[in-house]
mmCIF file of C-alpha atoms in Angstrom:
data_model
loop_
_atom_site.group_PDB
_atom_site.id
_atom_site.type_symbol
_atom_site.label_atom_id
_atom_site.label_comp_id
_atom_site.label_asym_id
_atom_site.label_seq_id
_atom_site.Cartn_x
_atom_site.Cartn_y
_atom_site.Cartn_z
ATOM 1 C CA UNK R 20 81.948 -20.943 6.020
ATOM 2 C CA UNK R 21 78.095 -20.265 5.734
ATOM 3 C CA UNK R 22 77.475 -23.275 8.272
ATOM 4 C CA UNK R 23 79.950 -22.232 10.772
ATOM 5 C CA UNK R 24 78.281 -20.884 13.803
ATOM 6 C CA UNK R 25 81.822 -18.976 14.562
ATOM 7 C CA UNK R 26 81.056 -16.774 11.261
ATOM 8 C CA UNK R 27 77.748 -15.605 12.401
ATOM 9 C CA UNK R 28 78.933 -14.982 15.773
ATOM 10 C CA UNK R 29 81.507 -12.609 14.925
ATOM 11 C CA UNK R 30 80.173 -11.536 11.426
ATOM 12 C CA UNK R 31 76.657 -10.195 12.460
ATOM 13 C CA UNK R 32 77.965 -7.950 15.438
ATOM 14 C CA UNK R 33 80.651 -6.741 13.105
ATOM 15 C CA UNK R 34 78.194 -5.681 10.378
ATOM 16 C CA UNK R 35 75.821 -4.086 12.821
ATOM 17 C CA UNK R 36 78.716 -2.045 14.083
ATOM 18 C CA UNK R 37 79.918 -0.854 10.768
ATOM 19 C CA UNK R 38 76.226 -0.066 9.846
ATOM 20 C CA UNK R 39 75.492 2.155 12.810
ATOM 21 C CA UNK R 40 78.789 3.878 11.831
ATOM 22 C CA UNK R 41 77.980 4.216 7.990
ATOM 23 C CA UNK R 42 74.497 5.598 9.161
ATOM 24 C CA UNK R 43 76.161 8.634 10.529
ATOM 25 C CA UNK R 44 77.813 7.677 14.120
ATOM 26 C CA UNK R 45 81.102 6.961 12.800
ATOM 27 C CA UNK R 46 84.122 6.843 14.948
ATOM 28 C CA UNK R 47 85.801 3.743 16.370
ATOM 29 C CA UNK R 48 82.628 1.257 15.558
ATOM 30 C CA UNK R 49 83.642 1.368 11.768
ATOM 31 C CA UNK R 50 87.081 0.079 12.448
ATOM 32 C CA UNK R 51 85.845 -2.809 14.603
ATOM 33 C CA UNK R 52 84.603 -4.686 11.426
ATOM 34 C CA UNK R 53 87.310 -6.213 9.916
ATOM 35 C CA UNK R 54 89.364 -7.134 13.059
ATOM 36 C CA UNK R 55 86.211 -8.759 14.455
ATOM 37 C CA UNK R 56 85.499 -10.934 11.587
ATOM 38 C CA UNK R 57 89.105 -11.848 11.238
ATOM 39 C CA UNK R 58 88.373 -14.005 14.533
ATOM 40 C CA UNK R 59 86.628 -16.621 12.216
ATOM 41 C CA UNK R 60 88.776 -15.782 8.614
ATOM 42 C CA UNK R 61 91.629 -14.219 7.256
ATOM 43 C CA UNK R 62 91.743 -10.266 7.388
ATOM 44 C CA UNK R 63 91.947 -10.046 3.764
ATOM 45 C CA UNK R 64 88.946 -12.483 3.296
ATOM 46 C CA UNK R 65 86.967 -10.179 5.992
ATOM 47 C CA UNK R 66 87.614 -7.093 4.136
ATOM 48 C CA UNK R 67 86.523 -8.475 0.856
ATOM 49 C CA UNK R 68 83.266 -9.915 2.418
ATOM 50 C CA UNK R 69 82.677 -6.377 3.733
ATOM 51 C CA UNK R 70 83.298 -4.221 0.806
ATOM 52 C CA UNK R 71 80.032 -5.280 -1.227
ATOM 53 C CA UNK R 72 78.114 -4.786 2.242
ATOM 54 C CA UNK R 73 79.885 -1.335 2.520
ATOM 55 C CA UNK R 74 78.468 -0.280 -1.055
ATOM 56 C CA UNK R 75 74.950 -1.340 0.083
ATOM 57 C CA UNK R 76 75.128 0.473 3.191
ATOM 58 C CA UNK R 77 76.497 3.257 1.011
ATOM 59 C CA UNK R 78 73.388 3.336 -1.130
ATOM 60 C CA UNK R 79 71.166 3.311 2.044
ATOM 61 C CA UNK R 80 73.139 6.167 3.404
ATOM 62 C CA UNK R 81 73.061 8.030 0.276
ATOM 63 C CA UNK R 82 69.247 8.090 0.150
ATOM 64 C CA UNK R 83 68.818 8.830 3.868
ATOM 65 C CA UNK R 84 71.328 11.824 3.695
ATOM 66 C CA UNK R 85 70.294 13.146 0.235
ATOM 67 C CA UNK R 86 70.371 16.773 -0.091
ATOM 68 C CA UNK R 87 72.966 17.407 2.732
ATOM 69 C CA UNK R 88 76.250 17.830 1.176
ATOM 70 C CA UNK R 89 79.256 20.599 1.083
ATOM 71 C CA UNK R 90 80.170 20.557 -2.564
ATOM 72 C CA UNK R 91 83.578 22.536 -1.862
ATOM 73 C CA UNK R 92 84.869 19.669 0.592
ATOM 74 C CA UNK R 93 84.028 17.076 -2.096
ATOM 75 C CA UNK R 94 85.597 18.974 -4.862
ATOM 76 C CA UNK R 95 88.723 19.432 -2.753
ATOM 77 C CA UNK R 96 89.021 15.873 -1.135
ATOM 78 C CA UNK R 97 87.903 13.445 -3.996
ATOM 79 C CA UNK R 98 90.656 13.998 -6.467
ATOM 80 C CA UNK R 99 93.258 13.245 -3.769
ATOM 81 C CA UNK R 100 91.348 10.196 -2.380
ATOM 82 C CA UNK R 101 91.528 8.797 -6.013
ATOM 83 C CA UNK R 102 95.292 9.386 -5.893
ATOM 84 C CA UNK R 103 95.607 7.875 -2.626
ATOM 85 C CA UNK R 104 93.771 4.658 -3.663
ATOM 86 C CA UNK R 105 96.005 4.186 -6.395
ATOM 87 C CA UNK R 106 99.307 4.677 -4.333
ATOM 88 C CA UNK R 107 97.574 2.095 -2.133
ATOM 89 C CA UNK R 108 97.032 -0.406 -4.774
ATOM 90 C CA UNK R 109 100.715 -0.034 -6.207
ATOM 91 C CA UNK R 110 102.349 -0.241 -2.743
ATOM 92 C CA UNK R 111 99.968 -2.912 -1.089
ATOM 93 C CA UNK R 112 102.919 -5.424 -1.210
ATOM 94 C CA UNK R 113 105.430 -2.819 0.093
ATOM 95 C CA UNK R 114 103.758 -1.125 3.043
ATOM 96 C CA UNK R 115 102.247 -3.271 5.961
ATOM 97 C CA UNK R 116 98.797 -2.269 6.998
ATOM 98 C CA UNK R 117 100.186 -2.345 10.719
ATOM 99 C CA UNK R 118 102.784 0.119 9.956
ATOM 100 C CA UNK R 119 99.876 2.277 8.553
ATOM 101 C CA UNK R 120 97.705 1.898 11.532
ATOM 102 C CA UNK R 121 100.482 2.844 13.801
ATOM 103 C CA UNK R 122 101.364 6.039 11.707
ATOM 104 C CA UNK R 123 97.925 7.036 11.799
ATOM 105 C CA UNK R 124 97.103 6.441 15.129
ATOM 106 C CA UNK R 125 99.934 8.860 16.107
ATOM 107 C CA UNK R 126 98.631 11.555 13.719
ATOM 108 C CA UNK R 127 94.976 11.197 14.951
ATOM 109 C CA UNK R 128 95.790 11.280 18.621
ATOM 110 C CA UNK R 129 97.691 14.530 18.064
ATOM 111 C CA UNK R 130 94.645 15.950 16.220
ATOM 112 C CA UNK R 131 92.242 14.913 18.840
ATOM 113 C CA UNK R 132 94.721 16.421 21.774
ATOM 114 C CA UNK R 133 94.748 19.675 19.634
ATOM 115 C CA UNK R 134 90.780 19.820 19.672
ATOM 116 C CA UNK R 135 90.916 19.055 23.561
ATOM 117 C CA UNK R 136 93.436 21.662 24.465
ATOM 118 C CA UNK R 137 91.253 24.212 22.306
ATOM 119 C CA UNK R 138 88.164 23.047 24.393
ATOM 120 C CA UNK R 139 90.104 23.863 27.509
ATOM 121 C CA UNK R 140 91.014 27.278 26.156
ATOM 122 C CA UNK R 141 87.637 28.014 24.822
ATOM 123 C CA UNK R 142 89.372 28.818 21.450
ATOM 124 C CA UNK R 143 87.157 26.701 19.308
ATOM 125 C CA UNK R 144 86.978 28.361 16.061
ATOM 126 C CA UNK R 145 86.136 26.955 12.526
ATOM 127 C CA UNK R 146 88.914 26.690 10.185
ATOM 128 C CA UNK R 147 88.080 27.943 6.507
ATOM 129 C CA UNK R 148 88.723 25.647 3.621
ATOM 130 C CA UNK R 149 92.403 24.969 2.373
ATOM 131 C CA UNK R 150 92.985 23.060 -0.907
ATOM 132 C CA UNK R 151 96.709 22.169 -0.111
ATOM 133 C CA UNK R 152 95.718 20.740 3.404
ATOM 134 C CA UNK R 153 92.431 19.236 1.740
ATOM 135 C CA UNK R 154 94.660 17.347 -1.006
ATOM 136 C CA UNK R 155 96.875 15.784 1.493
ATOM 137 C CA UNK R 156 94.660 14.657 3.838
ATOM 138 C CA UNK R 157 92.558 13.225 1.214
ATOM 139 C CA UNK R 158 95.471 11.269 -0.409
ATOM 140 C CA UNK R 159 96.166 10.056 2.942
ATOM 141 C CA UNK R 160 92.614 9.022 3.526
ATOM 142 C CA UNK R 161 92.283 7.065 0.315
ATOM 143 C CA UNK R 162 95.725 5.436 0.943
ATOM 144 C CA UNK R 163 94.858 4.192 4.322
ATOM 145 C CA UNK R 164 91.262 3.078 3.087
ATOM 146 C CA UNK R 165 92.888 0.791 0.597
ATOM 147 C CA UNK R 166 95.832 -0.429 2.704
ATOM 148 C CA UNK R 167 94.135 -0.640 6.045
ATOM 149 C CA UNK R 168 90.486 0.100 5.939
ATOM 150 C CA UNK R 169 91.008 3.221 7.663
ATOM 151 C CA UNK R 170 90.348 6.279 5.862
ATOM 152 C CA UNK R 171 87.949 7.872 8.341
ATOM 153 C CA UNK R 172 90.669 9.627 10.500
ATOM 154 C CA UNK R 173 92.272 11.428 7.810
ATOM 155 C CA UNK R 174 88.877 12.717 6.504
ATOM 156 C CA UNK R 175 88.025 13.643 9.914
ATOM 157 C CA UNK R 176 91.390 15.665 10.447
ATOM 158 C CA UNK R 177 90.453 17.699 7.436
ATOM 159 C CA UNK R 178 86.627 18.028 7.709
ATOM 160 C CA UNK R 179 85.695 18.171 11.310
ATOM 161 C CA UNK R 180 87.643 21.752 11.985
ATOM 162 C CA UNK R 181 85.616 23.029 9.282
ATOM 163 C CA UNK R 182 82.427 23.091 11.699
ATOM 164 C CA UNK R 183 79.865 22.020 9.650
ATOM 165 C CA UNK R 184 76.074 21.588 10.350
ATOM 166 C CA UNK R 185 76.149 18.039 11.575
ATOM 167 C CA UNK R 186 73.530 16.751 8.611
ATOM 168 C CA UNK R 187 75.709 18.852 6.132
ATOM 169 C CA UNK R 188 79.047 16.895 7.637
ATOM 170 C CA UNK R 189 77.486 13.444 7.590
ATOM 171 C CA UNK R 190 75.932 13.844 3.920
ATOM 172 C CA UNK R 191 79.285 14.939 2.760
ATOM 173 C CA UNK R 192 81.197 12.091 4.238
ATOM 174 C CA UNK R 193 78.698 9.811 3.056
ATOM 175 C CA UNK R 194 79.427 10.636 -0.746
ATOM 176 C CA UNK R 195 82.752 10.710 -0.308
ATOM 177 C CA UNK R 196 83.107 7.341 1.100
ATOM 178 C CA UNK R 197 80.499 6.039 -1.392
ATOM 179 C CA UNK R 198 82.679 7.020 -4.087
ATOM 180 C CA UNK R 199 86.018 5.496 -2.659
ATOM 181 C CA UNK R 200 84.253 2.192 -1.699
ATOM 182 C CA UNK R 201 82.947 1.923 -5.456
ATOM 183 C CA UNK R 202 86.364 2.809 -6.702
ATOM 184 C CA UNK R 203 88.006 -0.072 -4.543
ATOM 185 C CA UNK R 204 85.673 -2.679 -6.218
ATOM 186 C CA UNK R 205 88.062 -2.428 -9.189
ATOM 187 C CA UNK R 206 91.153 -3.649 -7.419
ATOM 188 C CA UNK R 207 89.648 -6.362 -5.176
ATOM 189 C CA UNK R 208 87.995 -7.731 -8.397
ATOM 190 C CA UNK R 209 91.361 -7.537 -9.893
ATOM 191 C CA UNK R 210 92.799 -9.403 -6.862
ATOM 192 C CA UNK R 211 90.369 -12.311 -7.062
ATOM 193 C CA UNK R 212 88.946 -11.550 -3.797
ATOM 194 C CA UNK R 213 85.511 -11.016 -4.641
ATOM 195 C CA UNK R 214 84.669 -14.657 -5.603
ATOM 196 C CA UNK R 215 81.252 -16.801 -5.216
ATOM 197 C CA UNK R 216 82.062 -17.660 -1.710
ATOM 198 C CA UNK R 217 82.841 -14.253 -0.323
ATOM 199 C CA UNK R 218 80.020 -12.793 -2.183
ATOM 200 C CA UNK R 219 77.432 -15.430 -0.839
ATOM 201 C CA UNK R 220 78.430 -14.437 2.522
ATOM 202 C CA UNK R 221 78.139 -10.812 1.659
ATOM 203 C CA UNK R 222 74.437 -11.563 0.555
ATOM 204 C CA UNK R 223 73.440 -13.327 3.789
ATOM 205 C CA UNK R 224 74.811 -10.400 5.751
ATOM 206 C CA UNK R 225 73.272 -7.421 3.597
ATOM 207 C CA UNK R 226 69.839 -7.447 5.910
ATOM 208 C CA UNK R 227 71.843 -6.672 8.978
ATOM 209 C CA UNK R 228 73.719 -4.034 7.160
ATOM 210 C CA UNK R 229 70.505 -2.453 5.946
ATOM 211 C CA UNK R 230 68.711 -2.184 9.389
ATOM 212 C CA UNK R 231 71.723 -1.092 11.333
ATOM 213 C CA UNK R 232 72.697 1.604 8.906
ATOM 214 C CA UNK R 233 69.041 3.081 8.867
ATOM 215 C CA UNK R 234 69.408 2.964 12.769
ATOM 216 C CA UNK R 235 72.590 4.956 12.853
ATOM 217 C CA UNK R 236 70.861 7.655 10.750
ATOM 218 C CA UNK R 237 67.667 7.644 12.965
ATOM 219 C CA UNK R 238 69.958 8.440 16.100
ATOM 220 C CA UNK R 239 72.157 11.004 14.322
ATOM 221 C CA UNK R 240 69.485 13.088 12.969
ATOM 222 C CA UNK R 241 68.033 13.749 16.115
ATOM 223 C CA UNK R 242 71.467 14.692 17.974
ATOM 224 C CA UNK R 243 71.981 18.247 19.052
ATOM 225 C CA UNK R 244 75.025 19.806 17.164
ATOM 226 C CA UNK R 245 77.098 20.335 20.532
ATOM 227 C CA UNK R 246 76.599 16.562 21.488
ATOM 228 C CA UNK R 247 77.471 15.456 17.554
ATOM 229 C CA UNK R 248 80.860 16.876 17.580
ATOM 230 C CA UNK R 249 81.615 16.005 21.294
ATOM 231 C CA UNK R 250 80.708 12.195 20.431
ATOM 232 C CA UNK R 251 82.564 12.446 17.031
ATOM 233 C CA UNK R 252 85.794 13.808 18.613
ATOM 234 C CA UNK R 253 85.892 11.122 21.428
ATOM 235 C CA UNK R 254 85.129 8.307 19.066
ATOM 236 C CA UNK R 255 87.742 9.401 16.957
ATOM 237 C CA UNK R 256 90.290 9.514 19.883
ATOM 238 C CA UNK R 257 89.213 5.792 20.500
ATOM 239 C CA UNK R 258 89.805 5.082 16.838
ATOM 240 C CA UNK R 259 93.346 6.779 17.409
ATOM 241 C CA UNK R 260 93.673 4.496 20.616
ATOM 242 C CA UNK R 261 92.936 1.604 18.699
ATOM 243 C CA UNK R 262 95.050 2.043 15.759
ATOM 244 C CA UNK R 263 98.107 2.697 17.789
ATOM 245 C CA UNK R 264 97.638 -0.556 19.896
ATOM 246 C CA UNK R 265 96.782 -2.621 16.814
ATOM 247 C CA UNK R 266 99.993 -1.114 15.008
ATOM 248 C CA UNK R 267 102.409 -1.080 17.713
ATOM 249 C CA UNK R 268 101.310 -4.691 19.115
ATOM 250 C CA UNK R 269 101.955 -6.078 15.320
ATOM 251 C CA UNK R 270 105.172 -4.011 14.565
ATOM 252 C CA UNK R 271 107.055 -4.132 17.913
#
């Protein structure tokens, strides 16, 4: 695989886009990684190669965004995320990723449509924390992260309406996904996907991941809050469309 030019042609852009997302840009770029790499390998192998790279990106992001966090969000959401990962592990053989993408795309598109209507009516107020709502969306996030590598949209459905400072929002999401990715290493090892071949490919791509993540941090730290949230909601909308398309094409 490491001598195949097609591998580098798809893997380098995929890792660069995921790195920019990990740096704080988020949105649709993070969902491009596995489908793009799947042009040269199986989706399962692509996800396995990306996971150690995601952990490296998390380390870079944790250092870059240190000191920025909303503890209340993490206390509410992390327990549910762990439950969701467990459910995903137990039901991976029953629930197909394509079905999950389709359902998640519909829910996320409704969420973005609600924000757009609020924008038109100028009634865009911050929502307070809610333990029940946070537990529900974090459980969904953990589940979709394991089954379809799409844990971002459910997290955003809960966290974006809080209207945290952009740096606090990004720092909180970095910690949240760093914990989830670290936990996901256990089932991936158990499934035998983190073998020598895949880990070698991960190691070769890590320099790209490092540079791209720092680039994402650089861009986001210089964004105005209004621009950050507008860009984030638009990219979440693109994520919803992509999830709907991928899921609908596969299911129907």
